[in-house]
Coordinates of C-alpha atoms in Angstrom, one line a residue:
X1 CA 84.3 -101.3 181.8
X2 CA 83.6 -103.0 185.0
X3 CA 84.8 -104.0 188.7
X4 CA 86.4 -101.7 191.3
X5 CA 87.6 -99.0 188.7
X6 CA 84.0 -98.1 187.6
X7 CA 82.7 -98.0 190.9
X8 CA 85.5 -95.4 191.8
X9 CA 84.5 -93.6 189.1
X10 CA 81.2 -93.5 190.0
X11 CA 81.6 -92.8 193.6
X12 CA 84.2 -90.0 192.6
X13 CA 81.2 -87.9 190.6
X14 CA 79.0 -88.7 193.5
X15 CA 81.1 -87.1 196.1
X16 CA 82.3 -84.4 193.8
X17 CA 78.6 -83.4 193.3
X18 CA 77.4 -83.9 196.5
X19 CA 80.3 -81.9 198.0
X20 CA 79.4 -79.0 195.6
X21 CA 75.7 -78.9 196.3
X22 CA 76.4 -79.0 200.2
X23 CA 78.5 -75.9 199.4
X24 CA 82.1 -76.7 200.0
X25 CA 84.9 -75.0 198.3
X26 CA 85.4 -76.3 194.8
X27 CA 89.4 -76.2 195.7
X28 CA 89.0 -78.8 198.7
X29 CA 86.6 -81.0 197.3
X30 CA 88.2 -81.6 193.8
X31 CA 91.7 -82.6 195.7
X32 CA 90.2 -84.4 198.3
X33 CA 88.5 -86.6 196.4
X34 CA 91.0 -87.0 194.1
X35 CA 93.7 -88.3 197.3
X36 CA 90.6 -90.2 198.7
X37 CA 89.8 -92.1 195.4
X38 CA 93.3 -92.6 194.2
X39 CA 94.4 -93.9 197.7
X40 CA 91.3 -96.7 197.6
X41 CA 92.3 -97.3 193.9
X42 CA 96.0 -98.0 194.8
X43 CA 94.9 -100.4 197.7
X44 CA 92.5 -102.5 195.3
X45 CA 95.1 -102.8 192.3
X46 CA 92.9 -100.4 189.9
X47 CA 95.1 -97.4 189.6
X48 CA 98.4 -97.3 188.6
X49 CA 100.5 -95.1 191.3
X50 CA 103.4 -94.1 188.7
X51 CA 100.7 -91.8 187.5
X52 CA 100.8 -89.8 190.0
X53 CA 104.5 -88.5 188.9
X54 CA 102.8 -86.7 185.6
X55 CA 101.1 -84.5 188.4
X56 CA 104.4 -81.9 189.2
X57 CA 104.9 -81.8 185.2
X58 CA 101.2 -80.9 184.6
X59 CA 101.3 -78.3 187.5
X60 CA 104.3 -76.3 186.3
X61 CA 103.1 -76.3 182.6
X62 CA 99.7 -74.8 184.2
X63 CA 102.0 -72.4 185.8
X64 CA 104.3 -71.7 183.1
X65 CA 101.7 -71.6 180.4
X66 CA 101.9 -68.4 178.4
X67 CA 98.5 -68.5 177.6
X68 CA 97.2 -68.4 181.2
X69 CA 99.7 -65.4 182.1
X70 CA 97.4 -63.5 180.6
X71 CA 94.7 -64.2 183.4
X72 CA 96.3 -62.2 186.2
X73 CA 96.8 -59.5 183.1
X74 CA 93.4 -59.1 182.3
X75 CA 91.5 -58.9 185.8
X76 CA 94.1 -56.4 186.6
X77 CA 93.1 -54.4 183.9
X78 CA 89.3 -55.2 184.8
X79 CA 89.8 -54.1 188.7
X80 CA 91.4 -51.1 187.7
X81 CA 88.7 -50.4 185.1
X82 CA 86.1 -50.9 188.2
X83 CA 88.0 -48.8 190.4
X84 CA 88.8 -46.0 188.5
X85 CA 85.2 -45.4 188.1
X86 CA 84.2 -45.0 184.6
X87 CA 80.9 -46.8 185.2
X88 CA 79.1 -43.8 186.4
X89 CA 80.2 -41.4 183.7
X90 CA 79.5 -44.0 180.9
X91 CA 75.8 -44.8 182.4
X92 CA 75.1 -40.8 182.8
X93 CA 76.8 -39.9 179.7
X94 CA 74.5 -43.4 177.6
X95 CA 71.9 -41.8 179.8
X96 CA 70.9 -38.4 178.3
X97 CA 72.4 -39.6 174.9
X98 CA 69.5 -42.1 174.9
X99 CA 66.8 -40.9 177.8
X100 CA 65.0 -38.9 175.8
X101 CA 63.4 -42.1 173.9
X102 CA 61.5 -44.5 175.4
X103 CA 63.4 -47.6 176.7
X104 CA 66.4 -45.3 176.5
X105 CA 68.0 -46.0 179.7
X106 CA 67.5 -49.4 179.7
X107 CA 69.2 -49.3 176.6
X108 CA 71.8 -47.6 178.0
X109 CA 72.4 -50.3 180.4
X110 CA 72.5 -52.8 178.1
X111 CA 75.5 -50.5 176.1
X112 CA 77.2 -50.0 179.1
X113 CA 76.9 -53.7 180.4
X114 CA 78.7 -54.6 176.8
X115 CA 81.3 -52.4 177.5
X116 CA 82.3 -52.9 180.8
X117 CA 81.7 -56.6 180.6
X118 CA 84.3 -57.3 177.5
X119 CA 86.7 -55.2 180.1
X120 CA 85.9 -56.4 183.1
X121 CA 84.0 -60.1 182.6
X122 CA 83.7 -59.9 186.1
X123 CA 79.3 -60.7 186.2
X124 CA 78.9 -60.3 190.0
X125 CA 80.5 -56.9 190.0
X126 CA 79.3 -55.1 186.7
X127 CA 75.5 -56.3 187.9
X128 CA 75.9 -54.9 191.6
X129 CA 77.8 -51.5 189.9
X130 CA 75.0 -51.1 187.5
X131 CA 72.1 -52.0 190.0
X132 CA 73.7 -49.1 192.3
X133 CA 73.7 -46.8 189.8
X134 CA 71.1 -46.8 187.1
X135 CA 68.3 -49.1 189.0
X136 CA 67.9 -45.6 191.2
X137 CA 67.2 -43.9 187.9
X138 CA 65.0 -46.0 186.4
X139 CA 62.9 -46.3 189.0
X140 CA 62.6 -43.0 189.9
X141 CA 61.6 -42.0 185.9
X142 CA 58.5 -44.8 186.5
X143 CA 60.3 -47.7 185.0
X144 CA 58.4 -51.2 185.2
X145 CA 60.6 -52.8 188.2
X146 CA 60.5 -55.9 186.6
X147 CA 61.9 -54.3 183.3
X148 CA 64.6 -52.4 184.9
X149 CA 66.0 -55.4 186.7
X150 CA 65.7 -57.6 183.8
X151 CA 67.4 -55.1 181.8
X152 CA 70.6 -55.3 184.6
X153 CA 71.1 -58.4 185.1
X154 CA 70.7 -59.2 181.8
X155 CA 73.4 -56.5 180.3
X156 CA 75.7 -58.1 183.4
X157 CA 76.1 -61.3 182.0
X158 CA 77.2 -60.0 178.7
X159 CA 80.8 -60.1 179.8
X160 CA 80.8 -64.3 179.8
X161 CA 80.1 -64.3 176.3
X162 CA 81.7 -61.0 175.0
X163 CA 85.8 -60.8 174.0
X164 CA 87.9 -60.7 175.6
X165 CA 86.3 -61.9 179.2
X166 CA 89.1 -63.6 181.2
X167 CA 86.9 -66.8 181.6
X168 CA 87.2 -67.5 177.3
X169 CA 90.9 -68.0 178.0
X170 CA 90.4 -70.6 180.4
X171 CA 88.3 -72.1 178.6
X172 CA 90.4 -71.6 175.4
X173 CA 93.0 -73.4 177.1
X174 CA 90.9 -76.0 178.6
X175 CA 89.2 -76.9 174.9
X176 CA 92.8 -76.5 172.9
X177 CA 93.8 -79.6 175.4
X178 CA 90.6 -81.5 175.2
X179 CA 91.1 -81.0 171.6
X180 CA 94.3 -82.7 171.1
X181 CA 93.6 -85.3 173.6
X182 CA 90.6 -86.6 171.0
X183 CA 92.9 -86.4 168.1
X184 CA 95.6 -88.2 169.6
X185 CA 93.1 -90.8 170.6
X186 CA 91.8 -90.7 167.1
X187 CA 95.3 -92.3 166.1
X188 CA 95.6 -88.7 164.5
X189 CA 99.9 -87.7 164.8
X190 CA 99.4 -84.2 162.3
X191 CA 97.3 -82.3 165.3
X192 CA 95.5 -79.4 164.6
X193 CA 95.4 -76.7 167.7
X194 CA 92.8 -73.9 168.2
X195 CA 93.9 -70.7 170.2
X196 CA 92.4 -67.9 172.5
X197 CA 91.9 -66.1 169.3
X198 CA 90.5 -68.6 167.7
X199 CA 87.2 -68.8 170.8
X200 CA 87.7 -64.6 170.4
X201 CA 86.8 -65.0 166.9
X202 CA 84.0 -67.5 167.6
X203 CA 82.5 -65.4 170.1
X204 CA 82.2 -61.9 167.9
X205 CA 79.2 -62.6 166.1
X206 CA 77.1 -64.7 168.3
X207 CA 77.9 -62.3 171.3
X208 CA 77.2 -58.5 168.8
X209 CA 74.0 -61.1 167.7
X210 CA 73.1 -61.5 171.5
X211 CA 73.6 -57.5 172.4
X212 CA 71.3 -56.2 169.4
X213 CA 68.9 -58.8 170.5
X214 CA 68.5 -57.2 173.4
X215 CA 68.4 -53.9 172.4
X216 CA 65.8 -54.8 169.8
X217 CA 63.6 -56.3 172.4
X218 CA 63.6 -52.9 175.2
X219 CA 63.2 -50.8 172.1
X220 CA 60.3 -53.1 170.5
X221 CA 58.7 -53.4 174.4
X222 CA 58.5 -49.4 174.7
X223 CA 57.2 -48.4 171.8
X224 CA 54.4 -51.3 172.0
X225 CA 53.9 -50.4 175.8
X226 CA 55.4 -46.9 176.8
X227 CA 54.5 -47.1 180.2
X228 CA 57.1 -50.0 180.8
X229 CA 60.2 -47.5 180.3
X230 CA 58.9 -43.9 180.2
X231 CA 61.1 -41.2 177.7
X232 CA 62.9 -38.9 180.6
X233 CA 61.8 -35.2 179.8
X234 CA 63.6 -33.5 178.1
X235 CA 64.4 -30.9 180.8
X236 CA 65.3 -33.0 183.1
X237 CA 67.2 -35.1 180.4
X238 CA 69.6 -32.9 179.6
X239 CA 71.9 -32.8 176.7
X240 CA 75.2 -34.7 176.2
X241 CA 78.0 -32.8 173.9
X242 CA 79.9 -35.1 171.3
X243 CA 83.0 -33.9 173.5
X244 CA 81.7 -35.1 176.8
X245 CA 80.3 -38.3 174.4
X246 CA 83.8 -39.1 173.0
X247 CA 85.8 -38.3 176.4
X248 CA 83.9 -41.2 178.0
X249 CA 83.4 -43.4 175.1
X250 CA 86.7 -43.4 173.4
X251 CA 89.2 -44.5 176.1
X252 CA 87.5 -48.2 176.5
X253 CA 86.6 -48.4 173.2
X254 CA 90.3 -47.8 171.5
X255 CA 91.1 -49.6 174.8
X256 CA 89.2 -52.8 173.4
X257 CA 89.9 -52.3 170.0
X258 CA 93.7 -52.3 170.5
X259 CA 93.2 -55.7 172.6
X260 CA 91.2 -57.7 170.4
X261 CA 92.3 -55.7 167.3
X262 CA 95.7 -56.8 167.9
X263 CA 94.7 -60.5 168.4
X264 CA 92.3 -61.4 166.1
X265 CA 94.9 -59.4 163.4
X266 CA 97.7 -61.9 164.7
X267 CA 99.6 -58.8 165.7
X268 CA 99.6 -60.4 168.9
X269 CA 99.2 -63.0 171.1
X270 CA 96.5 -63.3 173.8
X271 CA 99.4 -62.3 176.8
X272 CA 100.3 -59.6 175.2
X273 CA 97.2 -57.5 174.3
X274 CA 96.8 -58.4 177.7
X275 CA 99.6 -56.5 179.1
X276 CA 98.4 -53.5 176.4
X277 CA 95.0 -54.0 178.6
X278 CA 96.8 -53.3 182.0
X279 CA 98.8 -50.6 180.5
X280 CA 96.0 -48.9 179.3
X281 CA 93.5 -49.1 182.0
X282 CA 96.5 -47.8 184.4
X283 CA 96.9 -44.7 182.1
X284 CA 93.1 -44.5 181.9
X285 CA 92.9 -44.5 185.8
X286 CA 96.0 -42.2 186.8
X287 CA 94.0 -39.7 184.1
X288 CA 90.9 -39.9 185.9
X289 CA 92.2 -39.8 189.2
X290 CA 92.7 -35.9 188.9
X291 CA 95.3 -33.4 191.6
X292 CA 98.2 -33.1 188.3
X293 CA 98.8 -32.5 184.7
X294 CA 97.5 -34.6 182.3
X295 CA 100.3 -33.6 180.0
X296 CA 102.0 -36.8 180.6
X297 CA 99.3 -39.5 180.6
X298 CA 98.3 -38.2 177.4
X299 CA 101.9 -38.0 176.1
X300 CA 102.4 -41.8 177.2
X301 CA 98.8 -42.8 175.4
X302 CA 100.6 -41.4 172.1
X303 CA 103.5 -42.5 173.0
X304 CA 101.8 -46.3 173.1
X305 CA 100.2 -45.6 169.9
X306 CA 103.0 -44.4 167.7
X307 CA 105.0 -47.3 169.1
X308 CA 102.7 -49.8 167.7
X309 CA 102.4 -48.4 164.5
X310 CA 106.6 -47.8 164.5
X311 CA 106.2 -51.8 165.2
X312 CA 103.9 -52.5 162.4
X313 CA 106.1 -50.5 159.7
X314 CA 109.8 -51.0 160.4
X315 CA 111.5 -54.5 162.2
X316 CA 112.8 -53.1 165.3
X317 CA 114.9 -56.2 166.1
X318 CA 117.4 -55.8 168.5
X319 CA 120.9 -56.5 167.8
X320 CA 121.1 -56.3 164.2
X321 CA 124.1 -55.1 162.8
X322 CA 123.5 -54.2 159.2
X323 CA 119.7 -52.8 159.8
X324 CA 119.0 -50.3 157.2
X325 CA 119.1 -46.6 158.1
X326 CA 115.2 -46.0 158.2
X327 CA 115.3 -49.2 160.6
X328 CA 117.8 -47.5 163.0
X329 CA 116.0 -44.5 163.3
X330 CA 112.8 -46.1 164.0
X331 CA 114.5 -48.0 166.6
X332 CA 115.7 -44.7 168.2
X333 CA 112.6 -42.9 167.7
X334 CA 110.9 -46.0 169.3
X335 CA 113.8 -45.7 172.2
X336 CA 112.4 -41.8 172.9
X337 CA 108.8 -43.4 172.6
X338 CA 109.0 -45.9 175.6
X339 CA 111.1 -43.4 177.6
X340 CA 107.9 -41.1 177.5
X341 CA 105.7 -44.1 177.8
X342 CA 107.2 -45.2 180.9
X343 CA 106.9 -41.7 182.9
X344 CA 103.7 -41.6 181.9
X345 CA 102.9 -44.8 183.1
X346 CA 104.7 -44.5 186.2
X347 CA 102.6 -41.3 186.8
X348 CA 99.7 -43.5 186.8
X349 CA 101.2 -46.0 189.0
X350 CA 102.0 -43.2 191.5
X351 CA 98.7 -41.3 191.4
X352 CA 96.5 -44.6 191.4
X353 CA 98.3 -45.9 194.6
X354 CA 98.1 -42.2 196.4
X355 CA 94.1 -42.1 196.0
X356 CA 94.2 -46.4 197.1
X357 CA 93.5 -47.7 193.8
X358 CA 96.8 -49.6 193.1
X359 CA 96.6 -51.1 196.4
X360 CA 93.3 -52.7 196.4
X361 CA 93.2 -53.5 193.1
X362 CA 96.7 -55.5 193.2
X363 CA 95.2 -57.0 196.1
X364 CA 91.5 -58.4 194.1
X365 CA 94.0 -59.3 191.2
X366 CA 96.1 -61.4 193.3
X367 CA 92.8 -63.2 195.6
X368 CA 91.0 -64.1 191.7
X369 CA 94.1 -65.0 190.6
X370 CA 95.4 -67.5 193.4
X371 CA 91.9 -68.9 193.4
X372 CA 91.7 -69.6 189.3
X373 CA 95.2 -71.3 189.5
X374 CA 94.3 -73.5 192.6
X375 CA 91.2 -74.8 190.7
X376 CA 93.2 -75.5 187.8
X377 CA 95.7 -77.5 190.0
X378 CA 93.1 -79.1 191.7
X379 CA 90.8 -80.3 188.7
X380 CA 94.1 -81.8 186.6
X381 CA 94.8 -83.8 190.3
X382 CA 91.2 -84.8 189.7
X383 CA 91.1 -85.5 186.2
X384 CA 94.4 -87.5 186.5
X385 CA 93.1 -89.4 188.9
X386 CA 90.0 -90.1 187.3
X387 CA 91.5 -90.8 184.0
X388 CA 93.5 -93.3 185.4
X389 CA 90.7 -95.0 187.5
X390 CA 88.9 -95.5 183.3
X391 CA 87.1 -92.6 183.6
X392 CA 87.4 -92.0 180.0
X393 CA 86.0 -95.5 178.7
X394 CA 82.8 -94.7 181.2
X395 CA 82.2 -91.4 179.6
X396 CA 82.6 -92.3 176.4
X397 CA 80.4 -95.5 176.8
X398 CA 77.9 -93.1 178.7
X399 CA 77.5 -90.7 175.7
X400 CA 77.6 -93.4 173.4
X401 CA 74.8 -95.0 174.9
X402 CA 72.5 -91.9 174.4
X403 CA 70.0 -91.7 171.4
X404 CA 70.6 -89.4 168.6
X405 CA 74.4 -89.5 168.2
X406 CA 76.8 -86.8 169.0
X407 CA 73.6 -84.5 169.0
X408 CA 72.0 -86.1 171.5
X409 CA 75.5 -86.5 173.6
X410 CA 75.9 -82.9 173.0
X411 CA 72.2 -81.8 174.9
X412 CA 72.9 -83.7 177.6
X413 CA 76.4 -82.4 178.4
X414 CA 74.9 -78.9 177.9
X415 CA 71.9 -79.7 180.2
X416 CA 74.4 -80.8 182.8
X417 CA 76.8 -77.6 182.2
X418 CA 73.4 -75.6 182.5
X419 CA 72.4 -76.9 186.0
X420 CA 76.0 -76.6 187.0
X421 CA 75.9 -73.4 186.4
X422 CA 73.4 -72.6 189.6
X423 CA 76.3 -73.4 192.1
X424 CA 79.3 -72.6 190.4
X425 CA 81.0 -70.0 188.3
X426 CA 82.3 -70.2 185.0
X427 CA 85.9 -70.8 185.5
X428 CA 84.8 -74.1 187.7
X429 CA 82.4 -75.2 185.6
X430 CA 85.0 -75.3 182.8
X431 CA 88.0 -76.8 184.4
X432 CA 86.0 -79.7 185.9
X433 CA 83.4 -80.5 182.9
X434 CA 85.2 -79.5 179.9
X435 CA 88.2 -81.7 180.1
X436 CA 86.4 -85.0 181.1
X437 CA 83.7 -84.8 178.4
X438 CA 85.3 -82.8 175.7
X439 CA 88.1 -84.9 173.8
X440 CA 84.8 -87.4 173.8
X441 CA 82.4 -84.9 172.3
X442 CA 85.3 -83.9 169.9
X443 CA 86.0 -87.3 168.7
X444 CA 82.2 -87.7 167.4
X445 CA 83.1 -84.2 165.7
X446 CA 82.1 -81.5 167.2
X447 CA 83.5 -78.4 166.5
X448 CA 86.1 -77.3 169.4
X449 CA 85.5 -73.4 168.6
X450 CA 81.1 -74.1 168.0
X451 CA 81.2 -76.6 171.3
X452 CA 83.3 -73.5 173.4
X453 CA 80.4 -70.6 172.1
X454 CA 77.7 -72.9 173.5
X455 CA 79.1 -73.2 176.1
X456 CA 79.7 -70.2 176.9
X457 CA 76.0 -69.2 175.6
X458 CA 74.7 -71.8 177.9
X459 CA 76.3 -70.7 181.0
X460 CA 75.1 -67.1 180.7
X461 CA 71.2 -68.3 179.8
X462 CA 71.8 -70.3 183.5
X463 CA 73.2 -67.3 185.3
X464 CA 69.8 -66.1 184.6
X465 CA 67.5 -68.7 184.9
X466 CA 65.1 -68.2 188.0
X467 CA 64.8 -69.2 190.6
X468 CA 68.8 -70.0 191.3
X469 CA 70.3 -68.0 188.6
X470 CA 73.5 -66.5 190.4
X471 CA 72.7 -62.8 188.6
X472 CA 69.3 -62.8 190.3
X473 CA 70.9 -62.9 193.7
X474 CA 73.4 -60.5 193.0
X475 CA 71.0 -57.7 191.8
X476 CA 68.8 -58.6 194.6
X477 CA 71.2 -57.7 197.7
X478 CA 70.8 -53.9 195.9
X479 CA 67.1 -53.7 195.5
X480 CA 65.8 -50.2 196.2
X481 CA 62.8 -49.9 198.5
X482 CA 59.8 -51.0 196.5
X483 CA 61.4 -53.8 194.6
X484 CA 60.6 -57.2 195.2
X485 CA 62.0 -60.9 193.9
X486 CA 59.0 -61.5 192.2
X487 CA 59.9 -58.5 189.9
X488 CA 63.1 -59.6 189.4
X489 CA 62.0 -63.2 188.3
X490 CA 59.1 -61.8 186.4
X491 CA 61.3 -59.3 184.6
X492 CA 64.0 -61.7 183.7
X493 CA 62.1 -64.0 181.9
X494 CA 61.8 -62.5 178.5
X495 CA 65.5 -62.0 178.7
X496 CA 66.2 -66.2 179.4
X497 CA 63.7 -66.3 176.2
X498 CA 66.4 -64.4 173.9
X499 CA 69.2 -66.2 175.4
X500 CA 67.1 -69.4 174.3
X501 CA 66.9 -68.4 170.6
X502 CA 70.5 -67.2 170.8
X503 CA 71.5 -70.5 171.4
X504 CA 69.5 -72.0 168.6
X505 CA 70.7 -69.7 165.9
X506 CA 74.3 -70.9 167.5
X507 CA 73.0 -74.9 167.0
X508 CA 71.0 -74.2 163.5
X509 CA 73.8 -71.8 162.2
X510 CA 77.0 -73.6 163.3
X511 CA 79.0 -71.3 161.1
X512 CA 78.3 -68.1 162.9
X513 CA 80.6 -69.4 165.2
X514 CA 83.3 -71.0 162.8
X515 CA 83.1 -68.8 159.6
X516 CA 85.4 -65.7 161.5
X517 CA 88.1 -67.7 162.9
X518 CA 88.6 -69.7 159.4
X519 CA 88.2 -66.6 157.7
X520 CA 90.8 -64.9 159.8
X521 CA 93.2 -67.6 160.9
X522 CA 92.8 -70.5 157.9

């Protein structure tokens, strides 16, 4: 390709970049450019306007999608999670569970990060909530600084790569679309599709892989040098009952069992173990938000659970006139069931928005939301536009152009996804990048669910990486007295170092990433 159109295209990346690095919102600069470039490219005879009229389809399917409703779903479920405190009690309960040995908080961290990162996958908040709480702690029991900060930032970014993190559906979405585009162009008319569940199921092993890594490494780094995380005495320890254990630990973990349970099972579809999410976490919060009985929080978690397994062993259809008798009273037991399940949940409702939970957490929902959507709207503006300008023939002829195949394509996208990742988040990273170099990558064939994983992989290891990491700035604005930068970059290193060989068992062992989701979905 040649003339006016590639020097659009051209220009276009160079503003696009240089607007990002200046530190302009992501929002104005992708649709600015995208009006400025289109405009030029309508003036010189390059772009076709008509276009342009594919723009108002594209934006209500983004809008409509039932995929994407489950966004909103899930960071209101990860706000309430947040809110409703269960942080603290998780950290202190991990805390004397493990203290005892050494490495044992930091282990904790790492146990806790998992957790609360699957609910939450919200990486600036679980590492500012975890520096507050156990960084304190550790330092105070004579932890190495540089250890103890590793160890949180580290555990923080375990949300990006552990199901079900709200960024995997975008970028679920984003690849399922990049995916067809390369099989279309591929003169292919039978299309395959991948699904949310499908990247879920991609993302189990690598991500369980990644966590024991990092447990392996604190436990392995204390025993060799004790005085780099101390055992807490025993006295001061404490001791943890298996009833205090279980009335911390089971409510997230049945909580992320049902949701990922349900989807990787096929019970259900991404939206809807979503909405089970935001249920639950509401029933979770109203029970920890204490003045009132419990009696019917507890009745509407039962309630939720008999219901599902009413739904997996009788057809509760609806308008069915000759349903068997078992059916019709599984249908009005079910009735009973969501009666109780709705009190209990509007209990919830009414005790979270008396103590200002509801209120500020609708409020966070709604900002993440609204911003997640207008990038979306703004990078298909861009990607139209730059599509239309032959973008596509100068990617394609780019990676072409590089030495060793779609291998050597495939480092360099991830080398540019990894620096990206210093100024951006993940969601921005994936709606711009993704669909401009993915249906090329595909088309050499790469693996849609393998290329999502390293992605996701990648992004994490550059949240890390000093000296711009975004996870090193976040612990840093809740550095205790005593702590410096320098420990933080010193301490993280080891941890970029197991994100580094994660990412090479990933490349070397592609089916780590592709064996679950063909064993579970064909």
């Amino acid at each position: 390709m040649s003339g006016p159109g590639l020097w659009l295209n051209i220009a276009m990346m160079v503003v696009l970049c240089t607007g990002i690095m200046i530190g302009l919102p992501v929002v104005f600069i992708l649709t600015g450019c995208a009006m400025f470039f289109g405009g030029l490219g309508i003036l010189l005879g390059v772009f076709d306007a008509f276009l342009l009229g594919a723009l108002a389809q594209r934006v209500f399917g983004t809008m409509t999608s039932d995929t994407l409703v489950a966004i909103p779903l899930f960071i209101f479920m990860g706000m309430m999670l947040e809110r409703s405190r269960i942080a603290p009690d998780l950290l202190e309960a991990m805390g004397r569970l493990f203290g005892k040995v050494n490495g044992g908080l930091a282990i904790s961290v790492t146990v806790v990060g998992a957790l609360l990162g699957a609910s939450a996958g919200v990486v600036g908040a679980t590492v500012v909530t975890m520096g507050l709480i156990a960084l304190p702690a550790m330092m105070r029991h004579r932890y190495d600084p540089g250890f103890a900060t590793g160890s949180i930032c580290a555990a923080g970014t375990l949300g990006q790569i552990i199901p079900p993190a709200t960024v995997m559906i975008v970028l679920g979405e984003v690849l399922a679309s990049a995916y067809q585009q390369a099989q279309l162009a591929q003169g292919l008319f039978s299309i395959d599709t991948i699904s949310v569940g499908d990247l879920y199921a991609g993302a189990m092993i690598p991500s369980l892989v990644l966590t024991a890594m990092y447990i392996l490494w604190q436990a392995f780094l204390c025993w060799w040098k004790p005085a780099t995380g101390p055992a807490v005495p025993a006295a001061e320890a404490g001791t943890v009952s298996w009833s205090e254990l279980m009335e911390v630990l089971v409510a997230p973990i049945v909580l992320l069992v049902a949701i990922l349970g349900s989807t990787l099972a096929g019970i259900a579809t991404p939206t809807e173990s979503a909405a089970v999410g935001a249920v639950g976490a509401t029933l979770l919060a109203g029970l920890r938000a204490g003045r009132g009985s419990r009696l019917p929080i507890h009745a509407a978690n039962a309630a939720a659970l008999l219901l599902v397994a009413l739904g997996m062993a009788f057809d509760l259809r609806l308008g069915r006139h000759d349903a068997p008798l078992a059916d019709q009273l599984a249908l009005a037991l079910a009735t009973v069931l969501a009666v109780v399940l709705a009190l209990g949940l509007l209990v919830s409702l009414w005790r979270t928005f008396r103590d200002g939970i509801l209120a500020a957490t609708c409020h966070n929902t709604m900002s993440v939301t609204a911003m997640i959507f207008a990038t979306l709207i703004g990078a298909t503006l861009f990607s139209l536009v730059f599509r239309g300008l032959g973008g596509d023939d100068v990617v394609r002829a780019f990676l072409d152009a590089i030495p060793g195949g779609k291998y050597g394509a495939l480092f360099v996208v991830m080398l540019i996804v990894f620096i990206l990742g210093f100024p951006l988040d993940f969601v921005e990273i994936v709606i711009i990048v993704v669909p401009i170099v993915g249906p090329v990558l595909m088309q050499m064939g790469i693996d849609p669910i393998w290329l999502g994983v390293l992605i996701s992989l990648n992004l994490q290891t550059s949240f890390l990486t000093p000296p711009l990491g975004p996870t090193l700035f976040y612990i840093q604005s809740v550095l205790p007295p005593g702590v410096t930068s320098q420990d933080v970059y010193r301490g993280i290193i080891p941890f970029v170092g197991i994100q580094v060989i994660a990412i090479l068992f990933v490349v070397l062992v592609p089916e780590s990433a592709t064996w679950l989701p063909k064993w579970l979905f064909g």
